[in-house]
Amino acid sequence: MKHITRTFFTGLAVTLPVVATLYLLIWATRATEHALDGLLRFVLPQAVYLPGLGVALGLVLVFLVGLLMRTWVARKIFSWTEKLMYRVPLVKTVYGALRDFTEFLSRPKTQGAQQVVLVRLGDTDLRIIGFVTRDDLAGLPPGMGEPGTIMVYMPMSYQVGGYTALVPRASVQPVDMSFEEAMRFTLTAGLSVPAAKGV
């Protein structure tokens, strides 16, 4: 019986991540296709339309927006629109959080941005993996942090959530891991071990 159970869980460990990943990819593809296929069917003749053109159009549009944002006019229009969004009560909360998160992920991976650290908890030997989100507290309300304090995000395992803490710089120890490796390691409660450097 133990052999059967072990074999089942081995198969589950192999198939579940693959199936979940494929499901998310298929869902994202279908959602994009559904959102843009109406426009394509309106523009293109029925004989020319092929499944998957919606996804291709979505990728092209994202790339074109990236190119457009290099122009001064587009940046000004986007800045004006963003200011309006930040004035709408519910919209500003959702948009602001997503905007900050995407900026955090796209920030250059320097010492301050996305630096993986171990945070010591008080005088104990316990340490938590975290990510430095701000290495200076300029612009924050007075009294929110003392000199030598940094802001660290500490994710929780197996769920979307975590804690953002102000910690003394002396309480953190840099770790030689990439942001992606450390996030995967933390979210899987240490089960996902990063590959050795140079392997």
Short mmCIF file of C-alpha atoms in Angstrom, two decimals:
data_model
loop_
_atom_site.label_atom_id
_atom_site.label_comp_id
_atom_site.label_asym_id
_atom_site.label_seq_id
_atom_site.Cartn_x
_atom_site.Cartn_y
_atom_site.Cartn_z
CA MET A 1 0.00 0.00 0.00
CA LYS A 2 2.85 2.40 0.85
CA HIS A 3 4.46 1.67 -2.52
CA ILE A 4 1.20 2.50 -4.34
CA THR A 5 0.79 5.74 -2.35
CA ARG A 6 4.40 6.77 -2.98
CA THR A 7 4.05 6.04 -6.71
CA PHE A 8 0.82 8.07 -6.87
CA PHE A 9 2.38 11.10 -5.17
CA THR A 10 5.44 10.86 -7.41
CA GLY A 11 3.16 11.03 -10.43
CA LEU A 12 1.21 13.87 -8.84
CA ALA A 13 4.40 15.83 -8.17
CA VAL A 14 5.31 15.54 -11.85
CA THR A 15 1.91 16.16 -13.44
CA LEU A 16 0.41 18.83 -11.16
CA PRO A 17 2.93 21.64 -11.92
CA VAL A 18 2.79 20.85 -15.64
CA VAL A 19 -1.02 20.79 -15.74
CA ALA A 20 -1.33 23.95 -13.62
CA THR A 21 1.18 25.82 -15.79
CA LEU A 22 -0.50 24.71 -19.02
CA TYR A 23 -3.91 25.65 -17.59
CA LEU A 24 -2.73 29.18 -16.73
CA LEU A 25 -1.11 29.60 -20.16
CA ILE A 26 -4.24 28.35 -21.95
CA TRP A 27 -6.45 30.59 -19.79
CA ALA A 28 -4.31 33.67 -20.53
CA THR A 29 -4.22 32.81 -24.25
CA ARG A 30 -8.00 32.31 -24.45
CA ALA A 31 -8.69 35.51 -22.49
CA THR A 32 -6.47 37.53 -24.83
CA GLU A 33 -7.93 35.85 -27.90
CA HIS A 34 -11.50 36.46 -26.71
CA ALA A 35 -10.78 40.12 -25.98
CA LEU A 36 -9.30 40.85 -29.41
CA ASP A 37 -10.92 38.40 -31.83
CA GLY A 38 -13.99 40.62 -32.23
CA LEU A 39 -11.83 43.45 -33.51
CA LEU A 40 -9.96 41.15 -35.86
CA ARG A 41 -13.15 39.57 -37.24
CA PHE A 42 -14.50 43.07 -37.86
CA VAL A 43 -11.36 44.14 -39.76
CA LEU A 44 -10.39 40.91 -41.50
CA PRO A 45 -12.52 38.74 -43.81
CA GLN A 46 -13.74 35.49 -42.24
CA ALA A 47 -11.60 33.42 -44.62
CA VAL A 48 -8.42 35.23 -43.55
CA TYR A 49 -8.98 35.03 -39.77
CA LEU A 50 -7.07 32.24 -38.00
CA PRO A 51 -7.25 31.21 -34.33
CA GLY A 52 -4.32 32.71 -32.46
CA LEU A 53 -4.31 36.03 -34.30
CA GLY A 54 -5.81 37.68 -31.21
CA VAL A 55 -2.82 36.62 -29.10
CA ALA A 56 -0.41 37.78 -31.81
CA LEU A 57 -2.21 41.13 -31.98
CA GLY A 58 -2.04 41.42 -28.18
CA LEU A 59 1.74 40.90 -28.20
CA VAL A 60 2.17 43.41 -31.03
CA LEU A 61 0.02 45.98 -29.21
CA VAL A 62 2.05 45.63 -25.99
CA PHE A 63 5.27 46.09 -27.97
CA LEU A 64 3.85 49.13 -29.78
CA VAL A 65 2.81 50.69 -26.47
CA GLY A 66 6.38 50.19 -25.27
CA LEU A 67 7.68 51.97 -28.37
CA LEU A 68 5.08 54.71 -28.03
CA MET A 69 6.08 55.39 -24.41
CA ARG A 70 9.50 56.51 -25.68
CA THR A 71 7.93 59.63 -27.17
CA TRP A 72 7.45 62.81 -25.15
CA VAL A 73 3.79 63.24 -26.19
CA ALA A 74 2.81 59.71 -25.14
CA ARG A 75 4.53 60.10 -21.77
CA LYS A 76 2.70 63.38 -21.15
CA ILE A 77 -0.69 61.88 -22.07
CA PHE A 78 -0.02 58.83 -19.90
CA SER A 79 1.06 61.04 -16.97
CA TRP A 80 -2.14 63.11 -17.27
CA THR A 81 -4.31 59.97 -17.47
CA GLU A 82 -2.51 58.42 -14.50
CA LYS A 83 -3.14 61.52 -12.38
CA LEU A 84 -6.86 61.22 -13.14
CA MET A 85 -6.84 57.53 -12.13
CA TYR A 86 -5.17 58.37 -8.83
CA ARG A 87 -8.10 60.66 -8.00
CA VAL A 88 -10.78 57.94 -8.27
CA PRO A 89 -11.14 56.32 -4.80
CA LEU A 90 -11.25 52.58 -5.57
CA VAL A 91 -9.34 52.76 -8.84
CA LYS A 92 -6.34 54.53 -7.28
CA THR A 93 -5.89 51.75 -4.70
CA VAL A 94 -5.93 48.88 -7.21
CA TYR A 95 -4.05 50.71 -9.95
CA GLY A 96 -1.47 52.15 -7.56
CA ALA A 97 -0.67 48.75 -6.03
CA LEU A 98 -0.31 47.07 -9.45
CA ARG A 99 1.75 49.97 -10.83
CA ASP A 100 4.14 49.89 -7.88
CA PHE A 101 4.49 46.11 -8.13
CA THR A 102 5.28 46.14 -11.87
CA GLU A 103 7.77 48.96 -11.36
CA PHE A 104 9.40 46.94 -8.59
CA LEU A 105 9.75 43.90 -10.88
CA SER A 106 11.09 45.95 -13.81
CA ARG A 107 13.56 47.94 -11.69
CA PRO A 108 17.27 47.27 -12.36
CA LYS A 109 18.56 44.53 -10.07
CA THR A 110 21.01 46.65 -8.11
CA GLN A 111 21.88 46.39 -4.43
CA GLY A 112 18.83 48.39 -3.46
CA ALA A 113 16.26 47.03 -5.87
CA GLN A 114 15.15 43.42 -5.49
CA GLN A 115 18.14 42.60 -3.29
CA VAL A 116 17.53 39.23 -1.63
CA VAL A 117 18.31 39.33 2.10
CA LEU A 118 17.97 37.33 5.30
CA VAL A 119 16.23 39.31 8.05
CA ARG A 120 17.24 38.44 11.61
CA LEU A 121 14.31 38.39 14.03
CA GLY A 122 15.40 40.24 17.17
CA ASP A 123 18.16 38.58 19.18
CA THR A 124 17.20 35.08 18.05
CA ASP A 125 18.84 32.87 15.44
CA LEU A 126 15.65 32.92 13.33
CA ARG A 127 15.95 34.45 9.88
CA ILE A 128 13.36 35.16 7.17
CA ILE A 129 14.00 35.58 3.45
CA GLY A 130 13.01 39.02 2.23
CA PHE A 131 13.41 41.46 -0.64
CA VAL A 132 14.59 45.03 -0.19
CA THR A 133 11.95 47.27 -1.75
CA ARG A 134 13.37 50.62 -0.59
CA ASP A 135 16.91 51.22 0.57
CA ASP A 136 16.13 54.82 1.49
CA LEU A 137 12.99 56.26 3.06
CA ALA A 138 13.00 59.62 1.30
CA GLY A 139 9.49 60.89 0.69
CA LEU A 140 7.85 58.87 3.46
CA PRO A 141 6.01 60.58 6.35
CA PRO A 142 8.25 61.85 9.20
CA GLY A 143 8.83 59.33 11.97
CA MET A 144 8.10 56.34 9.77
CA GLY A 145 11.69 55.19 9.78
CA GLU A 146 14.91 56.06 11.53
CA PRO A 147 18.25 56.63 9.77
CA GLY A 148 19.78 53.31 8.75
CA THR A 149 16.36 51.71 8.26
CA ILE A 150 15.32 49.97 5.04
CA MET A 151 12.03 48.52 3.82
CA VAL A 152 11.87 44.76 3.25
CA TYR A 153 9.04 42.66 1.83
CA MET A 154 8.81 39.14 3.31
CA PRO A 155 6.52 36.81 1.32
CA MET A 156 4.64 33.90 2.89
CA SER A 157 4.83 30.33 1.64
CA TYR A 158 2.09 28.80 -0.53
CA GLN A 159 -0.03 31.93 -0.73
CA VAL A 160 -0.11 35.37 -2.26
CA GLY A 161 0.71 37.57 0.69
CA GLY A 162 3.43 38.74 2.98
CA TYR A 163 4.63 41.51 5.25
CA THR A 164 6.37 44.77 4.50
CA ALA A 165 8.60 45.74 7.41
CA LEU A 166 10.92 48.57 8.30
CA VAL A 167 14.08 46.93 9.60
CA PRO A 168 17.52 48.21 10.61
CA ARG A 169 20.08 47.75 7.85
CA ALA A 170 22.29 45.95 10.38
CA SER A 171 19.61 43.24 10.77
CA VAL A 172 19.76 42.11 7.14
CA GLN A 173 22.31 39.90 5.44
CA PRO A 174 22.55 39.87 1.60
CA VAL A 175 22.03 36.49 -0.08
CA ASP A 176 23.58 35.43 -3.39
CA MET A 177 20.28 34.42 -5.05
CA SER A 178 18.33 35.94 -7.89
CA PHE A 179 14.92 37.45 -7.22
CA GLU A 180 13.20 34.62 -9.12
CA GLU A 181 15.11 31.86 -7.30
CA ALA A 182 14.44 33.36 -3.88
CA MET A 183 10.75 33.94 -4.60
CA ARG A 184 10.29 30.36 -5.82
CA PHE A 185 12.27 29.04 -2.82
CA THR A 186 10.10 31.03 -0.39
CA LEU A 187 6.74 30.28 -2.00
CA THR A 188 7.45 26.54 -1.93
CA ALA A 189 8.60 26.67 1.74
CA GLY A 190 12.16 25.77 0.75
CA LEU A 191 11.26 22.76 -1.40
CA SER A 192 12.50 24.42 -4.58
CA VAL A 193 16.30 24.51 -4.23
CA PRO A 194 18.18 26.91 -6.57
CA ALA A 195 20.66 25.29 -8.92
CA ALA A 196 24.31 25.59 -7.92
CA LYS A 197 26.19 28.45 -9.59
CA GLY A 198 28.07 27.36 -12.67
CA VAL A 199 26.15 24.08 -13.06
#
